[in-house]
PDB file of C-alpha atoms in Angstrom:
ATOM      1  CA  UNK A  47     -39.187  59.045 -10.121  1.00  0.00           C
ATOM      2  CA  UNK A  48     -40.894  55.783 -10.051  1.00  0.00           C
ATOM      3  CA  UNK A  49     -39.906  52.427 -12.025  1.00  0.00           C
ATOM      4  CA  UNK A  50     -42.215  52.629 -14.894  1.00  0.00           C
ATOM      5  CA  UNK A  51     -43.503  48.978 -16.342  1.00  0.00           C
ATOM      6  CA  UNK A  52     -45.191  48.804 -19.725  1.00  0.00           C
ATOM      7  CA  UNK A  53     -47.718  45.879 -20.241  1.00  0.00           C
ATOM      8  CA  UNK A  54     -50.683  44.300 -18.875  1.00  0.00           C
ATOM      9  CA  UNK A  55     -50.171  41.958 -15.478  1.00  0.00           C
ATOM     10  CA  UNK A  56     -51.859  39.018 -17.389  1.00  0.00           C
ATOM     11  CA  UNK A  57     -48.330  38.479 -19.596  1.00  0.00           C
ATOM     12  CA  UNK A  58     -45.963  36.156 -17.802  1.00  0.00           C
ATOM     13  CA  UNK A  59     -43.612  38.329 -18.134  1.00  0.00           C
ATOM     14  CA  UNK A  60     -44.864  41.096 -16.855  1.00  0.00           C
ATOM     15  CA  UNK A  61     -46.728  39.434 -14.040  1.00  0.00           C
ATOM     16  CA  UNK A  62     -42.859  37.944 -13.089  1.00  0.00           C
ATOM     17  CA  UNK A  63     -41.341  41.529 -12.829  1.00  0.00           C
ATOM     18  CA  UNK A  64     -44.126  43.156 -10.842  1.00  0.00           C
ATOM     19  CA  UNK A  65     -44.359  40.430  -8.407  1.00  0.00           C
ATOM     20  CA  UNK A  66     -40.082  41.239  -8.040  1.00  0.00           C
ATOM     21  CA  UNK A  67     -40.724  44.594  -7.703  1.00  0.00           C
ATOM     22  CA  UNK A  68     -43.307  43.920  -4.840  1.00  0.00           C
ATOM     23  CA  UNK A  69     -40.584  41.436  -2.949  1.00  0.00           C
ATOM     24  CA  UNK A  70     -38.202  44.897  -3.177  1.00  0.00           C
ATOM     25  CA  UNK A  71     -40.968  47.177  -1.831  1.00  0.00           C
ATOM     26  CA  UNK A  72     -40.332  49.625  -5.407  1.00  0.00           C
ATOM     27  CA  UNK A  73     -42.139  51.766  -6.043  1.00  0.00           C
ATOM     28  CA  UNK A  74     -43.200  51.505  -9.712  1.00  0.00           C
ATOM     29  CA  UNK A  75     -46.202  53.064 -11.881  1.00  0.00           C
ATOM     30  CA  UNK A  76     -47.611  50.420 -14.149  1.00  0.00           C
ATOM     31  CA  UNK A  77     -48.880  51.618 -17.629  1.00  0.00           C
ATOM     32  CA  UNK A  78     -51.278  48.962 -18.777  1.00  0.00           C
ATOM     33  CA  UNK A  79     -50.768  48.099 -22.719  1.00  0.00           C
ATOM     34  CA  UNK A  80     -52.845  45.732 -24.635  1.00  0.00           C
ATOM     35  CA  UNK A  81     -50.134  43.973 -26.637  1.00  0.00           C
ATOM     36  CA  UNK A  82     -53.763  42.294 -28.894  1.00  0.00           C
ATOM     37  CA  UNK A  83     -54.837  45.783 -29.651  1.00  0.00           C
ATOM     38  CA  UNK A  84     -52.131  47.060 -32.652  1.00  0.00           C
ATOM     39  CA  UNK A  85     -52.562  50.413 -33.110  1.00  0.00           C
ATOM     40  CA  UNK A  86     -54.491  51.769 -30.416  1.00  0.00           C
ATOM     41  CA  UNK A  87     -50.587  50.909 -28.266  1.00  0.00           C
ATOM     42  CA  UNK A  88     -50.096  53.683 -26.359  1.00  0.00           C
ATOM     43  CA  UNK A  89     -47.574  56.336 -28.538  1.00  0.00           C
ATOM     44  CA  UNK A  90     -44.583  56.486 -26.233  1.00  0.00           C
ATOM     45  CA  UNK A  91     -44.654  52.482 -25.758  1.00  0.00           C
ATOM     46  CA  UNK A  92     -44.466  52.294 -29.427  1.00  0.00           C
ATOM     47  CA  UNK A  93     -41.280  54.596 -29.309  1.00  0.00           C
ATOM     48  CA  UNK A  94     -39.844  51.760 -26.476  1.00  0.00           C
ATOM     49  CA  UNK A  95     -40.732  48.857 -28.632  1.00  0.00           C
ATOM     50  CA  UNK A  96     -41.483  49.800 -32.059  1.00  0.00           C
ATOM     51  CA  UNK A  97     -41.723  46.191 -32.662  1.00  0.00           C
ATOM     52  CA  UNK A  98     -44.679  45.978 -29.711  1.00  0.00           C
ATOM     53  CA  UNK A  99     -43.341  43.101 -27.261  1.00  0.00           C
ATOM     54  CA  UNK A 100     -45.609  42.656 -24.796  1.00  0.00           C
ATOM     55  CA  UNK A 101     -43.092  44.302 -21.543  1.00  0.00           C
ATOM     56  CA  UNK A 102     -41.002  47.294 -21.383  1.00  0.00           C
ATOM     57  CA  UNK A 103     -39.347  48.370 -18.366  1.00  0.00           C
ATOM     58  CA  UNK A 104     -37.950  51.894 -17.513  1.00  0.00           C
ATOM     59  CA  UNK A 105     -36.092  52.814 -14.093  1.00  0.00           C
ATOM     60  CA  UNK A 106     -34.191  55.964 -14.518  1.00  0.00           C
ATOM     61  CA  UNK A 107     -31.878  55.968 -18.224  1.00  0.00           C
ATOM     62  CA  UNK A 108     -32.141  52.207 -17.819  1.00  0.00           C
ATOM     63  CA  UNK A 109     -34.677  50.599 -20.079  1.00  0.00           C
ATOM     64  CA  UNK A 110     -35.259  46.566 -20.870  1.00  0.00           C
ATOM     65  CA  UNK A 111     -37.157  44.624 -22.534  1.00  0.00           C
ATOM     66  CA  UNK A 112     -36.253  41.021 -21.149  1.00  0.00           C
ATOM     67  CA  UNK A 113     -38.121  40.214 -17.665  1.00  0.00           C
ATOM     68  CA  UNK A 114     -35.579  38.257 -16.396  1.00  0.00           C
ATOM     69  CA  UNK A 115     -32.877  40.903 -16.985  1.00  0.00           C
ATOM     70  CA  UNK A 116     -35.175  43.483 -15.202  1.00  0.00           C
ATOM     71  CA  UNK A 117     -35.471  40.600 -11.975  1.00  0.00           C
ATOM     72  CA  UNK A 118     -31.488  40.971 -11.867  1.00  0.00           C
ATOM     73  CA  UNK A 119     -31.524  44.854 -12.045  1.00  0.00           C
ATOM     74  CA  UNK A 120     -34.702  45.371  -9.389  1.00  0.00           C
ATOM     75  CA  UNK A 121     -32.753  43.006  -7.378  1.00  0.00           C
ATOM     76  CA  UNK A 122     -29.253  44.260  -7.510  1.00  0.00           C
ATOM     77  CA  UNK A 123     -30.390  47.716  -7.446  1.00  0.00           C
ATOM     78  CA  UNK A 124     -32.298  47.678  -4.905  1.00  0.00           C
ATOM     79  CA  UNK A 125     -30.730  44.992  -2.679  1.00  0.00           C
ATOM     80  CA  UNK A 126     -30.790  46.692   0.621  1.00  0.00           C
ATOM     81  CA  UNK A 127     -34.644  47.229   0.569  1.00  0.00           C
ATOM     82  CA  UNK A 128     -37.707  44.777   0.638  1.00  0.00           C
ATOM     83  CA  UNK A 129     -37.113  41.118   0.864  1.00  0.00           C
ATOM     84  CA  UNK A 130     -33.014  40.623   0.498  1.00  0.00           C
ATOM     85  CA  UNK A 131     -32.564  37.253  -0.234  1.00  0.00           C
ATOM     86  CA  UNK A 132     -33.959  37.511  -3.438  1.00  0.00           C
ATOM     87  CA  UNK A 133     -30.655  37.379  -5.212  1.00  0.00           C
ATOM     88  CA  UNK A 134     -28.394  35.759  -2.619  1.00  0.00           C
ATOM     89  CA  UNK A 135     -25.777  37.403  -0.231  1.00  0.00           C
ATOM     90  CA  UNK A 136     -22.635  36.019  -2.013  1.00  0.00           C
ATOM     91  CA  UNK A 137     -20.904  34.595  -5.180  1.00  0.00           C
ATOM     92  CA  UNK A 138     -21.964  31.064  -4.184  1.00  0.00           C
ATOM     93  CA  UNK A 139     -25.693  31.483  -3.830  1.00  0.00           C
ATOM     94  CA  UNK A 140     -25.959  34.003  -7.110  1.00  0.00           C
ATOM     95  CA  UNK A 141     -24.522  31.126  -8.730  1.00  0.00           C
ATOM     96  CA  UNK A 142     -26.917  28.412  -7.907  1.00  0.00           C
ATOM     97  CA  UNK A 143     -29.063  31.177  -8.272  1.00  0.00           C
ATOM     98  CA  UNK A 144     -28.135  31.470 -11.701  1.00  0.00           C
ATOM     99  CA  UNK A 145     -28.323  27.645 -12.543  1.00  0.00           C
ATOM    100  CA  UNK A 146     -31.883  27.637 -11.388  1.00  0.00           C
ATOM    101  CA  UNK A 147     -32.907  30.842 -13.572  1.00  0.00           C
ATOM    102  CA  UNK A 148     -31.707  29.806 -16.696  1.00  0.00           C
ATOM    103  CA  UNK A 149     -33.298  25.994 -15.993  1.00  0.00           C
ATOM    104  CA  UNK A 150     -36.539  28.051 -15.850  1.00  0.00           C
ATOM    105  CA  UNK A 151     -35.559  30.350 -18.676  1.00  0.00           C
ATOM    106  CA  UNK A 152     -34.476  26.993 -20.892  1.00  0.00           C
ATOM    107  CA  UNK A 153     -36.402  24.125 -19.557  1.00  0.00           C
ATOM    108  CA  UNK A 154     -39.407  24.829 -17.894  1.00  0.00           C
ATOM    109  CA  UNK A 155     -40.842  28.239 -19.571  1.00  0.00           C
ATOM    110  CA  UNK A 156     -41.274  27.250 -22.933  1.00  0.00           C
ATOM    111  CA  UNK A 157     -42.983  23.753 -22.461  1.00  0.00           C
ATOM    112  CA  UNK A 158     -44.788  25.368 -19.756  1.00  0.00           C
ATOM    113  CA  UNK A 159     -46.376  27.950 -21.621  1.00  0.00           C
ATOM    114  CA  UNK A 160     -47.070  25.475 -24.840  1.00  0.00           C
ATOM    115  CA  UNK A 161     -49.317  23.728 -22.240  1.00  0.00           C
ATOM    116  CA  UNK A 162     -51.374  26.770 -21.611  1.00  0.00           C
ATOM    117  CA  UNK A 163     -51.420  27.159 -24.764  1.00  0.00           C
ATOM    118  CA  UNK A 164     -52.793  24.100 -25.850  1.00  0.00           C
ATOM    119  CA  UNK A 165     -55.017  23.954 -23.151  1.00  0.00           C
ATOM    120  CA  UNK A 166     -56.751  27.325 -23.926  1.00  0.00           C
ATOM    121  CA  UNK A 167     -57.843  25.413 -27.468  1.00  0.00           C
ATOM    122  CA  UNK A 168     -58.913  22.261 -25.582  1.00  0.00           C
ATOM    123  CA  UNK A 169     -61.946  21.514 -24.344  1.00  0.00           C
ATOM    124  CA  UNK A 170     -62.180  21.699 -20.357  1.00  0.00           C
ATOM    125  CA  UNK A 171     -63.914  18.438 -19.865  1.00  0.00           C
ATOM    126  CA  UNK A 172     -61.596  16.550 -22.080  1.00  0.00           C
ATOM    127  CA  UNK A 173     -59.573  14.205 -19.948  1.00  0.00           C
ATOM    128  CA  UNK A 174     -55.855  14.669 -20.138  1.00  0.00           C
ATOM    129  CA  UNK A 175     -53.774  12.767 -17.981  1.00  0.00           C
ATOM    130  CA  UNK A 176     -51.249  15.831 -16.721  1.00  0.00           C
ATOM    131  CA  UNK A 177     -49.587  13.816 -14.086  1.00  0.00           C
ATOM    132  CA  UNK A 178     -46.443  11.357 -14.426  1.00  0.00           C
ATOM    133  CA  UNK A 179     -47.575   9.219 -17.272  1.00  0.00           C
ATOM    134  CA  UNK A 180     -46.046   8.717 -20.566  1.00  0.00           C
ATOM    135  CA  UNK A 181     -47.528   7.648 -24.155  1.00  0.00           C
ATOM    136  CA  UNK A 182     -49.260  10.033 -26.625  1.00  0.00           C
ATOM    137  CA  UNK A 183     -52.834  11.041 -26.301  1.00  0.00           C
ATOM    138  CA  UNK A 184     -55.641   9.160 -28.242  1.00  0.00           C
ATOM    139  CA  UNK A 185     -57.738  11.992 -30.568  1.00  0.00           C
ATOM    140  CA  UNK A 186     -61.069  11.949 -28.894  1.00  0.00           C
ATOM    141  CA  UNK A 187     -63.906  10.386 -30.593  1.00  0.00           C
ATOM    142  CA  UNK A 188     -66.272  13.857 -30.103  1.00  0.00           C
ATOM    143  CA  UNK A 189     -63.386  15.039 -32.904  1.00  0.00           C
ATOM    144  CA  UNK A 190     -64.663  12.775 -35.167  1.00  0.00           C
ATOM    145  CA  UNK A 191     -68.127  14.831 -36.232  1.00  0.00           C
ATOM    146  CA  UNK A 192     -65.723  18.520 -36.472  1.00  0.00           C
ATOM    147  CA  UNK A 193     -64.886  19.755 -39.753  1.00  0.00           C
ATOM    148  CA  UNK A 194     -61.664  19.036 -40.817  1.00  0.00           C
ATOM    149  CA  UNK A 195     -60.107  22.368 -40.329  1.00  0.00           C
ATOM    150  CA  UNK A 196     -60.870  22.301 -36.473  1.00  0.00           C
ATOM    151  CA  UNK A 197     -59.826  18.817 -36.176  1.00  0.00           C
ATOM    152  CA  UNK A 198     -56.431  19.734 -37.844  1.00  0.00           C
ATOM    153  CA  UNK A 199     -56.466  22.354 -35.532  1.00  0.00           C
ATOM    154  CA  UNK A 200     -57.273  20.034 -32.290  1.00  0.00           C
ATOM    155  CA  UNK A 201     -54.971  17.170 -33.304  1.00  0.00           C
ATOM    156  CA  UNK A 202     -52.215  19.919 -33.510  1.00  0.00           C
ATOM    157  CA  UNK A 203     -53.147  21.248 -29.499  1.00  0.00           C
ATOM    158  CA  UNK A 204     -52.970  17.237 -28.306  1.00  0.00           C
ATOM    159  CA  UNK A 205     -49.980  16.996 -29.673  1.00  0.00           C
ATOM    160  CA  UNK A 206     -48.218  20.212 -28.374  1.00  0.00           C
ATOM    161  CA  UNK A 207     -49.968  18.990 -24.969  1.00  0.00           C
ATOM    162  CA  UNK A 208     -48.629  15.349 -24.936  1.00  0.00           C
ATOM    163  CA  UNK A 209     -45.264  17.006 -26.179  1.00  0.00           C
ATOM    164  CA  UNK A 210     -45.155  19.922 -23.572  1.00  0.00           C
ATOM    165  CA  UNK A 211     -46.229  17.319 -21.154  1.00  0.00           C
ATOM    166  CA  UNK A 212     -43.795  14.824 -21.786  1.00  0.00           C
ATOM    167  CA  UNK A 213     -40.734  17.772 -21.283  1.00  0.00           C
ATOM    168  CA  UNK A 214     -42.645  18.833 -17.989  1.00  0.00           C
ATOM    169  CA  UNK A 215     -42.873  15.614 -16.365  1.00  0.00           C
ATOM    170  CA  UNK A 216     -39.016  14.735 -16.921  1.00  0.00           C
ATOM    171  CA  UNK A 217     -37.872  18.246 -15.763  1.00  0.00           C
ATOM    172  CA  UNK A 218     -40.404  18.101 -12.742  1.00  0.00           C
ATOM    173  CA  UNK A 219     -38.850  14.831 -12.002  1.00  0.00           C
ATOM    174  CA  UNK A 220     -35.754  16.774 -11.246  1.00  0.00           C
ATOM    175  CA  UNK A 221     -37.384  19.189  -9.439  1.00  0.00           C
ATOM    176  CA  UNK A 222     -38.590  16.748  -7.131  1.00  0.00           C
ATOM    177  CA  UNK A 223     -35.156  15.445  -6.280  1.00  0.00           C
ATOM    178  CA  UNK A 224     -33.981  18.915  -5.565  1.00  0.00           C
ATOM    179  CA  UNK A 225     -36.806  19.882  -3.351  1.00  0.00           C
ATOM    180  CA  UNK A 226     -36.399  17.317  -1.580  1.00  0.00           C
ATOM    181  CA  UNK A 227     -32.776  18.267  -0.536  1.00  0.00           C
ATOM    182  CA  UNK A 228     -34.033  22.143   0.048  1.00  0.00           C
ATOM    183  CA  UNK A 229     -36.742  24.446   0.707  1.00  0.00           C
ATOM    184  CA  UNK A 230     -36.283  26.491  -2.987  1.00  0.00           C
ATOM    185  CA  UNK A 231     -34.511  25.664  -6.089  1.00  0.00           C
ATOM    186  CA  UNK A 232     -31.361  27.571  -5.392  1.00  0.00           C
ATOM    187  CA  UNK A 233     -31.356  26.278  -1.224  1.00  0.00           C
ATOM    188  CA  UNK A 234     -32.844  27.336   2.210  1.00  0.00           C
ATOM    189  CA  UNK A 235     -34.361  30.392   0.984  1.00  0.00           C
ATOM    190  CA  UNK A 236     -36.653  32.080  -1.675  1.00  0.00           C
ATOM    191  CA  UNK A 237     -35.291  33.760  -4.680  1.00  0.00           C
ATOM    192  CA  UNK A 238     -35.904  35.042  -8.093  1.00  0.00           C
ATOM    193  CA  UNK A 239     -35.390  31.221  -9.642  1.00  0.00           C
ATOM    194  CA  UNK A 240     -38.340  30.443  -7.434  1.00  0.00           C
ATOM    195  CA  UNK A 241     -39.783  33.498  -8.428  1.00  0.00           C
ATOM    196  CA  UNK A 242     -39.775  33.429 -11.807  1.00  0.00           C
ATOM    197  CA  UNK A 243     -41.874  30.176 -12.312  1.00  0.00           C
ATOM    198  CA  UNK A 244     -44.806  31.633 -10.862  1.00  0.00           C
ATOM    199  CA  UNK A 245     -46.566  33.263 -14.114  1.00  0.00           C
ATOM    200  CA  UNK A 246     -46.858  29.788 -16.114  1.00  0.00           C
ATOM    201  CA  UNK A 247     -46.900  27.215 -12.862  1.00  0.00           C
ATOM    202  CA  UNK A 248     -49.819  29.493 -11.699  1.00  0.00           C
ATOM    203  CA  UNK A 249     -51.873  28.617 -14.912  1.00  0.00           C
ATOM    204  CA  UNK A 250     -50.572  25.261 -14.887  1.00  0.00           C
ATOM    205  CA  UNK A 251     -52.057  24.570 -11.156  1.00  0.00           C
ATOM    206  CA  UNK A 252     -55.242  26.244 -11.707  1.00  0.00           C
ATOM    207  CA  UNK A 253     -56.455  23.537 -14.705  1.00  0.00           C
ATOM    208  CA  UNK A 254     -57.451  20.602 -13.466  1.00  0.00           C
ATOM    209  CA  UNK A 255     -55.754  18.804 -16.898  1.00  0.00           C
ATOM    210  CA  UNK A 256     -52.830  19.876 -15.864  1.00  0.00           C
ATOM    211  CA  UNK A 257     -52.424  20.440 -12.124  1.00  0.00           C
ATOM    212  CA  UNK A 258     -51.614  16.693 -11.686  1.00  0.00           C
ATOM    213  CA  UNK A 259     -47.558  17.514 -12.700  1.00  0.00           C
ATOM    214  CA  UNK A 260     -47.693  19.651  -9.734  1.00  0.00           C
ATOM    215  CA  UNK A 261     -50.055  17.678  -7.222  1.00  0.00           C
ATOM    216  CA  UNK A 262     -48.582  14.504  -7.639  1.00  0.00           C
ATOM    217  CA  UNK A 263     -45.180  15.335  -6.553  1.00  0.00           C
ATOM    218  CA  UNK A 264     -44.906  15.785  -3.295  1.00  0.00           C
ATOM    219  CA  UNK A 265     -41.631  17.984  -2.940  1.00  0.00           C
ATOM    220  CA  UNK A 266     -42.993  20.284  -6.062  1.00  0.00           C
ATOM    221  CA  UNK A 267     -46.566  20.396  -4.698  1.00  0.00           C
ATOM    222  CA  UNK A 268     -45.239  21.580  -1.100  1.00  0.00           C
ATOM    223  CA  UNK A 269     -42.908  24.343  -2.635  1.00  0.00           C
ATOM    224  CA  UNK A 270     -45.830  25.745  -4.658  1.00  0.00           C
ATOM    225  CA  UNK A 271     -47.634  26.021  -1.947  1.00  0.00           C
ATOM    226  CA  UNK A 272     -45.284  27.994  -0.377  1.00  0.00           C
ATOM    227  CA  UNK A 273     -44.028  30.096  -3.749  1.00  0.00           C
ATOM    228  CA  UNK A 274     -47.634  31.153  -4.532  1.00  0.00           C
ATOM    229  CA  UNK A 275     -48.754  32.123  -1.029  1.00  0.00           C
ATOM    230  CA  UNK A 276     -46.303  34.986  -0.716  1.00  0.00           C
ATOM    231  CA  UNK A 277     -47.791  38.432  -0.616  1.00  0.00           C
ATOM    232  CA  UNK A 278     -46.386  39.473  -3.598  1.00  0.00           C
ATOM    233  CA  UNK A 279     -47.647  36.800  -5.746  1.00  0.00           C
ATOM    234  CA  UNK A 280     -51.331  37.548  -4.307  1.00  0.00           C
ATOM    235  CA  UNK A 281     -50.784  41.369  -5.235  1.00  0.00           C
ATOM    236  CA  UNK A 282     -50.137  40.333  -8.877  1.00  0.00           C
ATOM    237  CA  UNK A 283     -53.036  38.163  -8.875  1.00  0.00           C
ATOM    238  CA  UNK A 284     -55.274  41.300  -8.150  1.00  0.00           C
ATOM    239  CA  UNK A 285     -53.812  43.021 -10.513  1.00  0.00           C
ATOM    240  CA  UNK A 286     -54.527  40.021 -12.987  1.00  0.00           C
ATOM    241  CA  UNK A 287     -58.346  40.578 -12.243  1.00  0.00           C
ATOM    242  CA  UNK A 288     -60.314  42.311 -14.617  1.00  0.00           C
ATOM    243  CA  UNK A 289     -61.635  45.519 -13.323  1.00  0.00           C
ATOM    244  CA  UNK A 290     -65.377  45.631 -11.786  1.00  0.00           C
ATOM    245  CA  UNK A 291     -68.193  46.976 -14.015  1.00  0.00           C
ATOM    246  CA  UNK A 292     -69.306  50.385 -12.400  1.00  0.00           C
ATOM    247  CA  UNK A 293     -72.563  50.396 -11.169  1.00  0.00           C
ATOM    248  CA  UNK A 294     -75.872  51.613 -13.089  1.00  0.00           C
ATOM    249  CA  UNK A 295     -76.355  55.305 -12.045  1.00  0.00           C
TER     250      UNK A 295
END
């Protein structure tokens, strides 16, 4: 019986666990569930999460709703399949292992994701200095003619940007040091810590306000290039893509 994942591959989450469960080769069936769309939820994903969180995960009489519990089950469970160095061959790489996950879980998701957020109110051709610089961001002048509302609403995104930015750049600084003592996070090879950063860092790389953070460190900028070219990344990404209009008859 096949893992079953509830969700749609756009959520981070869920975009985190299926790219695990392509490392491991599982088989899984995902059920695609538009966590914007209230009660038209599927029935029995309602009965998983009455609440409706965006990922639900069910393999066997084990079901989760956290994605980085389910990368420690796919990769435990199914250690002797797919790509095994996921989760480290001993007590002394799971535990740097460890220390990298919950850096991502603690320090990089949530600023990460506030810049995405921010971002998706901004306008694209505002210029946002995303790379190592410090300071606040001016409120643009083109603000000036927006009704009050909206400019509420736009100094509130600057801020959360300059904020989420600020956190970024220090963290990345670290990450930069690291990197440039070994390959991954955790040491020679790839894991889930690497793993795991690729929902957000993927939508952090593909804006041009914010791809600096990544581009202008060299360590960082050479790991995601070699995090996000892995097969399993570019399977999620067609997932990601909204389906093709049929044709005319």
């Amino acid at each position: 019986m096949p893992v079953k994942v509830f969700g749609s591959p756009t959520s981070a989450e869920v975009a985190r666990v299926l790219a695990c469960l392509f490392e491991k080769d599982v088989e899984f069936q995902l059920i695609r569930v538009d966590s914007f769309r209230g009660p038209k939820r599927l029935p029995q994903y309602l009965k998983l999460q009455p609440h409706g969180e965006a990922l639900t995960f069910e393999d066997g009489n084990v079901t989760l709703v956290e994605s980085r519990k389910m990368l420690r089950h796919i990769a435990e469970k199914y250690k002797n399949q797919g790509y095994r160095e996921l989760f480290g061959p001993g007590a002394l790489e799971r535990a740097s292992i460890e220390q990298w996950l919950q850096t991502e879980a603690q320090s990089f998701d949530i600023p990460s994701a506030d810049m995405v957020y921010s971002l998706a109110y901004l306008p694209p051709d505002m210029p946002l200095d995303g790379g190592r610089g410090g300071g606040g961001l001016p409120v643009p002048a083109a603000t000036s003619g927006m009704n009050p509302t909206h400019r509420q609403k736009m100094e509130e995104m600057l801020q959360l940007f300059d904020k989420s930015r600020r956190e970024l750049s220090k963290l990345l600084d670290i990450y930069e040091q690291r990197l440039g003592e070994e390959a991954f996070l955790a040491g020679a090879k790839f894991t889930v810590a690497d793993l795991s950063h690729l929902p957000n860092a993927d939508r952090l790389a593909a804006d041009p306000r914010s791809a600096r953070l990544i581009q202008s460190r060299r360590n960082v900028s050479r790991w995601w290039d070699a995090i996000s070219r892995r097969d399993s990344w570019t399977r999620v990404k067609e997932l990601q893509r909204p389906p093709s209009a049929e044709a005319p008859f």
